[in-house]
Amino acid sequence: MRVGIDMVEHQDVQYKEERFIKRILSLKEYEIYSTFTNQKRRVEYLASRFACKEAIIKCLSKQVSMNFNDITILNKKNGAPYVLIHDKEVELQISLSHTDHYSIAVAILPSSDDGLE
């Protein structure tokens, strides 16, 4: 089993330029992000995706070459998050959470398989 975890302080992403945001978010995530009119919700979304992508990269131990925007974190109808890497669903278990000031994420690869086939 492999585990990755990361935490992002909201103030670290609160006033980032559009270029940074587009480097972190995939196109699908950016479309969702763009629909948010509440600045607090935008910061939570960006910070949680950033934390989750860092956790995923740590979990995979750099087995796969990828950029942040190659990873997409979406939600199923029931709200459960899932991961796409290069637009393919992978067998990672993820959890995201946030407070007023921090977002945290954990990624778990249940087996020694890289989950990316």
mmCIF file of C-alpha atoms in Angstrom:
data_model
loop_
_atom_site.group_PDB
_atom_site.id
_atom_site.type_symbol
_atom_site.label_atom_id
_atom_site.label_comp_id
_atom_site.label_asym_id
_atom_site.label_seq_id
_atom_site.Cartn_x
_atom_site.Cartn_y
_atom_site.Cartn_z
ATOM 1 C CA MET A 1 0.000 0.000 0.000
ATOM 2 C CA ARG A 2 1.175 3.536 -0.736
ATOM 3 C CA VAL A 3 -0.036 6.722 0.973
ATOM 4 C CA GLY A 4 0.408 10.407 0.196
ATOM 5 C CA ILE A 5 -0.853 13.350 2.234
ATOM 6 C CA ASP A 6 -0.626 17.114 1.812
ATOM 7 C CA MET A 7 -2.012 20.254 3.412
ATOM 8 C CA VAL A 8 -2.321 23.722 1.857
ATOM 9 C CA GLU A 9 -2.866 26.956 3.720
ATOM 10 C CA HIS A 10 -5.608 28.947 1.988
ATOM 11 C CA GLN A 11 -3.701 32.221 2.168
ATOM 12 C CA ASP A 12 -0.990 30.611 0.008
ATOM 13 C CA VAL A 13 -3.384 30.290 -2.951
ATOM 14 C CA GLN A 14 -5.862 33.099 -2.234
ATOM 15 C CA TYR A 15 -4.359 35.754 -4.496
ATOM 16 C CA LYS A 16 -2.615 33.635 -7.118
ATOM 17 C CA GLU A 17 -2.563 34.748 -10.732
ATOM 18 C CA GLU A 18 -4.641 33.059 -13.416
ATOM 19 C CA ARG A 19 -1.476 31.478 -14.836
ATOM 20 C CA PHE A 20 -0.864 29.611 -11.553
ATOM 21 C CA ILE A 21 -4.495 28.491 -11.354
ATOM 22 C CA LYS A 22 -4.403 27.099 -14.897
ATOM 23 C CA ARG A 23 -1.153 25.274 -14.104
ATOM 24 C CA ILE A 24 -2.819 23.512 -11.151
ATOM 25 C CA LEU A 25 -6.320 22.803 -12.444
ATOM 26 C CA SER A 26 -7.191 20.579 -15.391
ATOM 27 C CA LEU A 27 -9.548 21.980 -18.025
ATOM 28 C CA LYS A 28 -12.533 20.182 -16.473
ATOM 29 C CA GLU A 29 -11.653 21.483 -13.005
ATOM 30 C CA TYR A 30 -11.112 24.987 -14.329
ATOM 31 C CA GLU A 31 -14.587 24.943 -15.885
ATOM 32 C CA ILE A 32 -16.056 24.051 -12.476
ATOM 33 C CA TYR A 33 -13.856 26.609 -10.687
ATOM 34 C CA SER A 34 -15.037 29.328 -13.082
ATOM 35 C CA THR A 35 -18.671 28.780 -12.087
ATOM 36 C CA PHE A 36 -18.027 29.716 -8.447
ATOM 37 C CA THR A 37 -18.936 33.312 -7.657
ATOM 38 C CA ASN A 38 -18.006 33.088 -3.966
ATOM 39 C CA GLN A 39 -14.295 33.841 -3.437
ATOM 40 C CA LYS A 40 -14.109 31.620 -0.325
ATOM 41 C CA ARG A 41 -15.443 28.646 -2.306
ATOM 42 C CA ARG A 42 -12.935 29.314 -5.117
ATOM 43 C CA VAL A 43 -10.051 29.305 -2.618
ATOM 44 C CA GLU A 44 -11.288 26.088 -0.960
ATOM 45 C CA TYR A 45 -11.662 24.377 -4.341
ATOM 46 C CA LEU A 46 -8.227 25.436 -5.584
ATOM 47 C CA ALA A 47 -6.465 24.631 -2.302
ATOM 48 C CA SER A 48 -8.115 21.216 -1.938
ATOM 49 C CA ARG A 49 -7.259 20.245 -5.539
ATOM 50 C CA PHE A 50 -3.685 21.454 -5.086
ATOM 51 C CA ALA A 51 -3.318 19.463 -1.832
ATOM 52 C CA CYS A 52 -4.862 16.368 -3.406
ATOM 53 C CA LYS A 53 -2.608 16.492 -6.442
ATOM 54 C CA GLU A 54 0.460 16.840 -4.208
ATOM 55 C CA ALA A 55 -0.768 13.835 -2.179
ATOM 56 C CA ILE A 56 -1.301 11.809 -5.371
ATOM 57 C CA ILE A 57 2.188 12.592 -6.644
ATOM 58 C CA LYS A 58 3.653 11.591 -3.263
ATOM 59 C CA CYS A 59 1.578 8.407 -3.243
ATOM 60 C CA LEU A 60 2.718 7.368 -6.696
ATOM 61 C CA SER A 61 6.343 8.065 -5.734
ATOM 62 C CA LYS A 62 7.051 9.728 -9.061
ATOM 63 C CA GLN A 63 6.382 6.452 -10.931
ATOM 64 C CA VAL A 64 4.585 8.384 -13.648
ATOM 65 C CA SER A 65 5.624 11.638 -15.268
ATOM 66 C CA MET A 66 2.795 14.155 -15.053
ATOM 67 C CA ASN A 67 1.919 17.782 -14.479
ATOM 68 C CA PHE A 68 -0.677 18.994 -12.002
ATOM 69 C CA ASN A 69 -3.175 19.659 -14.767
ATOM 70 C CA ASP A 70 -2.797 16.057 -16.029
ATOM 71 C CA ILE A 71 -4.618 15.039 -12.836
ATOM 72 C CA THR A 72 -8.342 15.721 -12.560
ATOM 73 C CA ILE A 73 -10.324 15.378 -9.343
ATOM 74 C CA LEU A 74 -14.064 15.208 -9.867
ATOM 75 C CA ASN A 75 -17.027 14.175 -7.766
ATOM 76 C CA LYS A 76 -19.550 11.416 -8.338
ATOM 77 C CA LYS A 77 -23.266 12.160 -7.981
ATOM 78 C CA ASN A 78 -23.071 11.123 -4.316
ATOM 79 C CA GLY A 79 -20.245 13.642 -3.737
ATOM 80 C CA ALA A 80 -17.429 11.081 -3.483
ATOM 81 C CA PRO A 81 -14.261 12.315 -5.172
ATOM 82 C CA TYR A 82 -12.434 10.283 -7.803
ATOM 83 C CA VAL A 83 -9.253 10.732 -9.830
ATOM 84 C CA LEU A 84 -8.518 10.847 -13.525
ATOM 85 C CA ILE A 85 -4.932 10.874 -14.748
ATOM 86 C CA HIS A 86 -4.570 11.708 -18.431
ATOM 87 C CA ASP A 87 -8.400 11.430 -18.595
ATOM 88 C CA LYS A 88 -8.446 7.813 -17.346
ATOM 89 C CA GLU A 89 -9.920 6.817 -13.986
ATOM 90 C CA VAL A 90 -7.331 5.325 -11.635
ATOM 91 C CA GLU A 91 -7.626 3.050 -8.607
ATOM 92 C CA LEU A 92 -6.664 5.626 -5.994
ATOM 93 C CA GLN A 93 -8.706 6.264 -2.876
ATOM 94 C CA ILE A 94 -8.729 9.969 -2.010
ATOM 95 C CA SER A 95 -10.208 12.131 0.674
ATOM 96 C CA LEU A 96 -10.286 15.923 0.813
ATOM 97 C CA SER A 97 -11.284 18.202 3.656
ATOM 98 C CA HIS A 98 -10.948 21.842 4.603
ATOM 99 C CA THR A 99 -11.369 24.321 7.424
ATOM 100 C CA ASP A 100 -11.569 28.087 7.165
ATOM 101 C CA HIS A 101 -7.786 28.289 6.722
ATOM 102 C CA TYR A 102 -6.493 24.921 5.481
ATOM 103 C CA SER A 103 -7.251 22.173 2.973
ATOM 104 C CA ILE A 104 -5.925 18.659 3.438
ATOM 105 C CA ALA A 105 -5.954 15.611 1.216
ATOM 106 C CA VAL A 106 -4.868 12.005 1.408
ATOM 107 C CA ALA A 107 -4.343 9.567 -1.453
ATOM 108 C CA ILE A 108 -4.086 5.814 -0.979
ATOM 109 C CA LEU A 109 -3.035 3.257 -3.545
ATOM 110 C CA PRO A 110 -4.387 -0.008 -2.073
ATOM 111 C CA SER A 111 -1.856 -2.338 -3.752
ATOM 112 C CA SER A 112 1.667 -2.156 -5.093
ATOM 113 C CA ASP A 113 0.164 -1.739 -8.559
ATOM 114 C CA ASP A 114 0.530 1.843 -9.767
ATOM 115 C CA GLY A 115 -3.199 1.905 -10.660
ATOM 116 C CA LEU A 116 -2.499 3.591 -13.965
ATOM 117 C CA GLU A 117 -2.998 0.830 -16.525
#
